[in-house]
PDB file of C-alpha atoms in Angstrom:
ATOM      1  CA  MET A  70       4.478 -17.079  28.085  1.00  0.00           C
ATOM      2  CA  THR A  71       7.313 -17.337  25.565  1.00  0.00           C
ATOM      3  CA  LEU A  72       6.846 -16.433  21.922  1.00  0.00           C
ATOM      4  CA  ASP A  73       8.842 -18.803  19.715  1.00  0.00           C
ATOM      5  CA  LEU A  74      10.040 -17.087  16.552  1.00  0.00           C
ATOM      6  CA  ASP A  75      11.398 -18.795  13.459  1.00  0.00           C
ATOM      7  CA  PRO A  76      14.881 -17.269  13.144  1.00  0.00           C
ATOM      8  CA  THR A  77      14.837 -17.674   9.368  1.00  0.00           C
ATOM      9  CA  ARG A  78      11.849 -15.319   9.181  1.00  0.00           C
ATOM     10  CA  THR A  79      12.838 -12.904  11.965  1.00  0.00           C
ATOM     11  CA  ALA A  80      15.033  -9.815  12.195  1.00  0.00           C
ATOM     12  CA  VAL A  81      16.029  -7.842  15.265  1.00  0.00           C
ATOM     13  CA  VAL A  82      15.862  -4.147  14.344  1.00  0.00           C
ATOM     14  CA  VAL A  83      18.078  -2.010  16.581  1.00  0.00           C
ATOM     15  CA  VAL A  84      16.946   1.586  16.157  1.00  0.00           C
ATOM     16  CA  ASP A  85      19.428   4.469  16.437  1.00  0.00           C
ATOM     17  CA  MET A  86      21.660   3.257  19.249  1.00  0.00           C
ATOM     18  CA  GLN A  87      24.207   5.937  18.419  1.00  0.00           C
ATOM     19  CA  ASN A  88      26.645   8.077  20.377  1.00  0.00           C
ATOM     20  CA  GLY A  89      24.509  11.188  19.880  1.00  0.00           C
ATOM     21  CA  PHE A  90      21.653   9.575  21.825  1.00  0.00           C
ATOM     22  CA  CYS A  91      23.314   6.963  24.059  1.00  0.00           C
ATOM     23  CA  HIS A  92      26.669   8.426  25.159  1.00  0.00           C
ATOM     24  CA  PRO A  93      26.879  11.077  27.908  1.00  0.00           C
ATOM     25  CA  ASP A  94      28.786  13.370  25.514  1.00  0.00           C
ATOM     26  CA  GLY A  95      26.068  13.127  22.856  1.00  0.00           C
ATOM     27  CA  THR A  96      24.047  16.192  21.899  1.00  0.00           C
ATOM     28  CA  LEU A  97      20.736  14.407  22.553  1.00  0.00           C
ATOM     29  CA  TYR A  98      21.929  12.035  25.271  1.00  0.00           C
ATOM     30  CA  ALA A  99      19.225  10.340  27.313  1.00  0.00           C
ATOM     31  CA  PRO A 100      20.220   8.135  30.278  1.00  0.00           C
ATOM     32  CA  GLY A 101      17.328   5.845  29.356  1.00  0.00           C
ATOM     33  CA  SER A 102      18.981   5.187  26.010  1.00  0.00           C
ATOM     34  CA  GLU A 103      22.317   4.329  27.592  1.00  0.00           C
ATOM     35  CA  ALA A 104      20.545   2.022  30.066  1.00  0.00           C
ATOM     36  CA  VAL A 105      19.338  -0.342  27.319  1.00  0.00           C
ATOM     37  CA  ILE A 106      22.732  -0.961  25.676  1.00  0.00           C
ATOM     38  CA  ASP A 107      23.464  -4.158  27.633  1.00  0.00           C
ATOM     39  CA  PRO A 108      19.936  -5.610  27.327  1.00  0.00           C
ATOM     40  CA  ILE A 109      20.021  -4.999  23.566  1.00  0.00           C
ATOM     41  CA  ALA A 110      23.464  -6.608  23.295  1.00  0.00           C
ATOM     42  CA  GLU A 111      22.114  -9.717  25.038  1.00  0.00           C
ATOM     43  CA  LEU A 112      19.060  -9.856  22.762  1.00  0.00           C
ATOM     44  CA  VAL A 113      21.177  -9.419  19.630  1.00  0.00           C
ATOM     45  CA  ALA A 114      23.609 -12.144  20.741  1.00  0.00           C
ATOM     46  CA  ARG A 115      20.759 -14.626  21.220  1.00  0.00           C
ATOM     47  CA  ALA A 116      19.286 -13.732  17.842  1.00  0.00           C
ATOM     48  CA  ARG A 117      22.617 -14.139  16.049  1.00  0.00           C
ATOM     49  CA  ASP A 118      23.304 -17.468  17.765  1.00  0.00           C
ATOM     50  CA  ALA A 119      19.955 -18.757  16.493  1.00  0.00           C
ATOM     51  CA  GLY A 120      20.525 -17.502  12.946  1.00  0.00           C
ATOM     52  CA  ALA A 121      18.106 -14.567  12.965  1.00  0.00           C
ATOM     53  CA  ARG A 122      19.040 -11.427  11.048  1.00  0.00           C
ATOM     54  CA  VAL A 123      20.152  -8.231  12.791  1.00  0.00           C
ATOM     55  CA  VAL A 124      19.533  -4.759  11.363  1.00  0.00           C
ATOM     56  CA  TYR A 125      20.974  -1.563  12.818  1.00  0.00           C
ATOM     57  CA  THR A 126      19.458   1.773  11.849  1.00  0.00           C
ATOM     58  CA  ARG A 127      21.514   4.939  11.977  1.00  0.00           C
ATOM     59  CA  ASP A 128      19.852   8.330  12.028  1.00  0.00           C
ATOM     60  CA  VAL A 129      22.193  10.446   9.892  1.00  0.00           C
ATOM     61  CA  HIS A 130      21.722  14.029   8.740  1.00  0.00           C
ATOM     62  CA  PRO A 131      23.643  15.929   6.077  1.00  0.00           C
ATOM     63  CA  PRO A 132      24.272  19.444   7.449  1.00  0.00           C
ATOM     64  CA  GLU A 133      22.168  20.970   4.665  1.00  0.00           C
ATOM     65  CA  GLN A 134      19.258  18.510   4.920  1.00  0.00           C
ATOM     66  CA  PHE A 135      16.677  20.987   6.180  1.00  0.00           C
ATOM     67  CA  GLU A 136      17.868  24.186   4.434  1.00  0.00           C
ATOM     68  CA  ASP A 137      14.963  24.205   1.974  1.00  0.00           C
ATOM     69  CA  ALA A 138      12.392  22.597   4.293  1.00  0.00           C
ATOM     70  CA  HIS A 139       8.859  23.949   4.154  1.00  0.00           C
ATOM     71  CA  TYR A 140       7.802  22.412   7.477  1.00  0.00           C
ATOM     72  CA  TYR A 141       9.678  19.230   8.438  1.00  0.00           C
ATOM     73  CA  ASP A 142      12.864  20.400  10.142  1.00  0.00           C
ATOM     74  CA  GLU A 143      14.411  18.202  12.818  1.00  0.00           C
ATOM     75  CA  PHE A 144      17.167  20.737  13.490  1.00  0.00           C
ATOM     76  CA  ALA A 145      14.516  23.300  14.474  1.00  0.00           C
ATOM     77  CA  GLN A 146      12.983  20.689  16.803  1.00  0.00           C
ATOM     78  CA  TRP A 147      16.151  19.164  18.290  1.00  0.00           C
ATOM     79  CA  GLY A 148      19.107  21.288  17.162  1.00  0.00           C
ATOM     80  CA  GLU A 149      21.832  19.838  14.943  1.00  0.00           C
ATOM     81  CA  HIS A 150      22.429  16.191  15.793  1.00  0.00           C
ATOM     82  CA  VAL A 151      23.996  13.003  14.390  1.00  0.00           C
ATOM     83  CA  LEU A 152      25.533  14.814  11.412  1.00  0.00           C
ATOM     84  CA  GLU A 153      26.889  12.512   8.717  1.00  0.00           C
ATOM     85  CA  ASP A 154      30.502  11.391   9.195  1.00  0.00           C
ATOM     86  CA  SER A 155      30.451  12.502  12.845  1.00  0.00           C
ATOM     87  CA  TRP A 156      31.255  10.598  16.048  1.00  0.00           C
ATOM     88  CA  GLU A 157      27.639  11.191  17.144  1.00  0.00           C
ATOM     89  CA  ALA A 158      26.321   9.223  14.158  1.00  0.00           C
ATOM     90  CA  GLU A 159      28.312   6.064  14.992  1.00  0.00           C
ATOM     91  CA  ILE A 160      26.817   3.061  16.789  1.00  0.00           C
ATOM     92  CA  VAL A 161      27.586   3.314  20.513  1.00  0.00           C
ATOM     93  CA  ASP A 162      30.326   1.185  22.088  1.00  0.00           C
ATOM     94  CA  GLY A 163      28.799  -1.914  23.626  1.00  0.00           C
ATOM     95  CA  LEU A 164      26.921  -2.795  20.446  1.00  0.00           C
ATOM     96  CA  THR A 165      28.918  -4.284  17.609  1.00  0.00           C
ATOM     97  CA  VAL A 166      27.765  -4.471  14.023  1.00  0.00           C
ATOM     98  CA  GLY A 167      28.621  -7.994  12.895  1.00  0.00           C
ATOM     99  CA  PRO A 168      29.772  -8.955   9.411  1.00  0.00           C
ATOM    100  CA  ASP A 169      26.360 -10.403   8.540  1.00  0.00           C
ATOM    101  CA  ASP A 170      24.355  -7.521  10.034  1.00  0.00           C
ATOM    102  CA  HIS A 171      22.670  -4.936   7.833  1.00  0.00           C
ATOM    103  CA  VAL A 172      22.958  -1.194   8.486  1.00  0.00           C
ATOM    104  CA  VAL A 173      20.253   1.186   7.285  1.00  0.00           C
ATOM    105  CA  GLU A 174      20.971   4.911   7.128  1.00  0.00           C
ATOM    106  CA  LYS A 175      17.824   6.950   7.549  1.00  0.00           C
ATOM    107  CA  HIS A 176      17.161  10.682   7.497  1.00  0.00           C
ATOM    108  CA  THR A 177      13.788  10.796   9.292  1.00  0.00           C
ATOM    109  CA  TYR A 178      12.148   9.177  12.304  1.00  0.00           C
ATOM    110  CA  ASP A 179      10.884   6.253  10.183  1.00  0.00           C
ATOM    111  CA  ALA A 180      13.485   3.633   9.154  1.00  0.00           C
ATOM    112  CA  PHE A 181      11.319   2.608   6.172  1.00  0.00           C
ATOM    113  CA  TYR A 182      10.919   6.077   4.668  1.00  0.00           C
ATOM    114  CA  ASN A 183      13.147   6.492   1.590  1.00  0.00           C
ATOM    115  CA  THR A 184      15.397   3.580   2.609  1.00  0.00           C
ATOM    116  CA  GLU A 185      15.998   0.077   1.288  1.00  0.00           C
ATOM    117  CA  LEU A 186      14.818  -1.601   4.502  1.00  0.00           C
ATOM    118  CA  GLU A 187      11.494  -2.965   3.236  1.00  0.00           C
ATOM    119  CA  GLY A 188      13.045  -4.483   0.117  1.00  0.00           C
ATOM    120  CA  TRP A 189      15.950  -5.948   2.082  1.00  0.00           C
ATOM    121  CA  LEU A 190      13.581  -7.653   4.531  1.00  0.00           C
ATOM    122  CA  ASN A 191      11.239  -8.922   1.813  1.00  0.00           C
ATOM    123  CA  ALA A 192      14.133 -10.342  -0.209  1.00  0.00           C
ATOM    124  CA  ARG A 193      15.070 -12.463   2.807  1.00  0.00           C
ATOM    125  CA  GLY A 194      11.566 -13.650   3.657  1.00  0.00           C
ATOM    126  CA  ILE A 195      11.420 -11.750   6.955  1.00  0.00           C
ATOM    127  CA  ASP A 196       7.952 -11.472   8.546  1.00  0.00           C
ATOM    128  CA  ASP A 197       8.595 -10.718  12.219  1.00  0.00           C
ATOM    129  CA  LEU A 198      10.529  -7.686  13.460  1.00  0.00           C
ATOM    130  CA  VAL A 199      11.861  -7.656  17.018  1.00  0.00           C
ATOM    131  CA  ILE A 200      12.180  -3.904  17.549  1.00  0.00           C
ATOM    132  CA  CYS A 201      14.406  -2.267  20.144  1.00  0.00           C
ATOM    133  CA  GLY A 202      16.502   0.901  20.452  1.00  0.00           C
ATOM    134  CA  THR A 203      15.747   4.568  21.032  1.00  0.00           C
ATOM    135  CA  LEU A 204      13.802   6.816  21.425  1.00  0.00           C
ATOM    136  CA  ALA A 205      10.582   5.034  22.387  1.00  0.00           C
ATOM    137  CA  ASN A 206       8.180   7.769  21.340  1.00  0.00           C
ATOM    138  CA  VAL A 207      10.129   8.974  18.308  1.00  0.00           C
ATOM    139  CA  CYS A 208      12.097   6.715  15.956  1.00  0.00           C
ATOM    140  CA  VAL A 209      11.145   3.424  17.615  1.00  0.00           C
ATOM    141  CA  LEU A 210       7.435   4.282  17.507  1.00  0.00           C
ATOM    142  CA  HIS A 211       7.495   5.567  13.928  1.00  0.00           C
ATOM    143  CA  THR A 212       9.538   2.624  12.676  1.00  0.00           C
ATOM    144  CA  GLY A 213       7.268   0.118  14.429  1.00  0.00           C
ATOM    145  CA  GLY A 214       4.126   1.743  13.076  1.00  0.00           C
ATOM    146  CA  SER A 215       5.548   1.861   9.576  1.00  0.00           C
ATOM    147  CA  ALA A 216       6.490  -1.833   9.846  1.00  0.00           C
ATOM    148  CA  GLY A 217       2.917  -2.721  10.777  1.00  0.00           C
ATOM    149  CA  LEU A 218       1.522  -0.758   7.831  1.00  0.00           C
ATOM    150  CA  ARG A 219       3.783  -2.835   5.581  1.00  0.00           C
ATOM    151  CA  ASP A 220       2.423  -6.101   7.041  1.00  0.00           C
ATOM    152  CA  PHE A 221       5.443  -7.015   9.133  1.00  0.00           C
ATOM    153  CA  ARG A 222       4.683  -8.061  12.722  1.00  0.00           C
ATOM    154  CA  PRO A 223       6.276  -5.453  15.027  1.00  0.00           C
ATOM    155  CA  LEU A 224       7.304  -6.947  18.371  1.00  0.00           C
ATOM    156  CA  MET A 225       8.268  -4.068  20.657  1.00  0.00           C
ATOM    157  CA  ILE A 226      10.745  -5.196  23.339  1.00  0.00           C
ATOM    158  CA  GLU A 227       9.897  -2.980  26.304  1.00  0.00           C
ATOM    159  CA  ASP A 228      13.063  -3.560  28.356  1.00  0.00           C
ATOM    160  CA  CYS A 229      15.254  -2.856  25.299  1.00  0.00           C
ATOM    161  CA  ILE A 230      13.729   0.505  24.373  1.00  0.00           C
ATOM    162  CA  GLY A 231      15.161   3.785  25.637  1.00  0.00           C
ATOM    163  CA  ALA A 232      13.317   7.010  26.357  1.00  0.00           C
ATOM    164  CA  ILE A 233      13.918  10.479  27.731  1.00  0.00           C
ATOM    165  CA  GLU A 234      11.083  10.188  30.256  1.00  0.00           C
ATOM    166  CA  ASP A 235       9.309   7.168  31.736  1.00  0.00           C
ATOM    167  CA  ASP A 236       6.004   8.665  30.566  1.00  0.00           C
ATOM    168  CA  HIS A 237       7.297   8.704  26.970  1.00  0.00           C
ATOM    169  CA  HIS A 238       8.213   5.007  27.221  1.00  0.00           C
ATOM    170  CA  GLU A 239       4.813   4.104  28.661  1.00  0.00           C
ATOM    171  CA  TYR A 240       2.897   6.155  26.094  1.00  0.00           C
ATOM    172  CA  ALA A 241       4.792   4.726  23.119  1.00  0.00           C
ATOM    173  CA  LEU A 242       4.368   1.114  24.165  1.00  0.00           C
ATOM    174  CA  GLU A 243       0.687   1.524  25.030  1.00  0.00           C
ATOM    175  CA  HIS A 244       0.142   3.141  21.647  1.00  0.00           C
ATOM    176  CA  ALA A 245       2.026   0.371  19.825  1.00  0.00           C
ATOM    177  CA  ASP A 246       0.168  -2.370  21.667  1.00  0.00           C
ATOM    178  CA  TRP A 247      -3.192  -0.755  20.990  1.00  0.00           C
ATOM    179  CA  LEU A 248      -2.665   0.146  17.343  1.00  0.00           C
ATOM    180  CA  PHE A 249      -0.098  -1.851  15.407  1.00  0.00           C
ATOM    181  CA  GLY A 250       2.111  -4.276  17.327  1.00  0.00           C
ATOM    182  CA  GLU A 251       2.786  -6.420  20.353  1.00  0.00           C
ATOM    183  CA  VAL A 252       4.740  -5.480  23.483  1.00  0.00           C
ATOM    184  CA  LEU A 253       6.997  -8.083  25.074  1.00  0.00           C
ATOM    185  CA  SER A 254      10.072  -8.295  27.277  1.00  0.00           C
ATOM    186  CA  ARG A 255      13.270  -9.833  25.939  1.00  0.00           C
ATOM    187  CA  ASP A 256      12.688 -12.870  28.176  1.00  0.00           C
ATOM    188  CA  ASP A 257       9.358 -13.433  26.373  1.00  0.00           C
ATOM    189  CA  VAL A 258      11.125 -13.972  23.042  1.00  0.00           C
ATOM    190  CA  ALA A 259      12.780 -17.193  21.896  1.00  0.00           C
ATOM    191  CA  PHE A 260      14.393 -17.772  18.528  1.00  0.00           C
ATOM    192  CA  ASP A 261      13.478 -21.351  17.750  1.00  0.00           C
ATOM    193  CA  ALA A 262      12.947 -22.873  14.330  1.00  0.00           C
ATOM    194  CA  ALA A 263      11.021 -25.842  15.766  1.00  0.00           C
TER     195      ALA A 263
END
């Protein structure tokens, strides 16, 4: 069954498809992240053609971000990664940020936390978020959950979401489907104003 979305009220949110995660030379490279580049590109192209908005998130860390951290320290968890102004922080080749696309720089797993994303979406009358990107059980999951708490409809596109392990992908999507969103494939989504 196809879900018809009004493109004027829909945004595709592409989470963290950056060299650090999606390129074999990236510090936190996961083959599962690289594998979804082409499916995401196809989804984004369809959305743009229909007039839906496209948002890219970039996970970016200043080198000193966690120096005074009490507890939350991603560098302790993952090592230094996607440092600001680095090659790792750039969107991976194969995905192109268009002139009308919006880019959100975030410093945590959640693309809504301390960013302008919610206000940008609300100002444009966006209700439905088609969420894709990487990693399934980290930034994709936290961004989707945060979207749901803000009364957006998170539509998690299972064949456009990367993961380190298949179990991580399965867990994240089951959790999303159970708690805050809907899980679909890209073929289940149509951008149709009718």
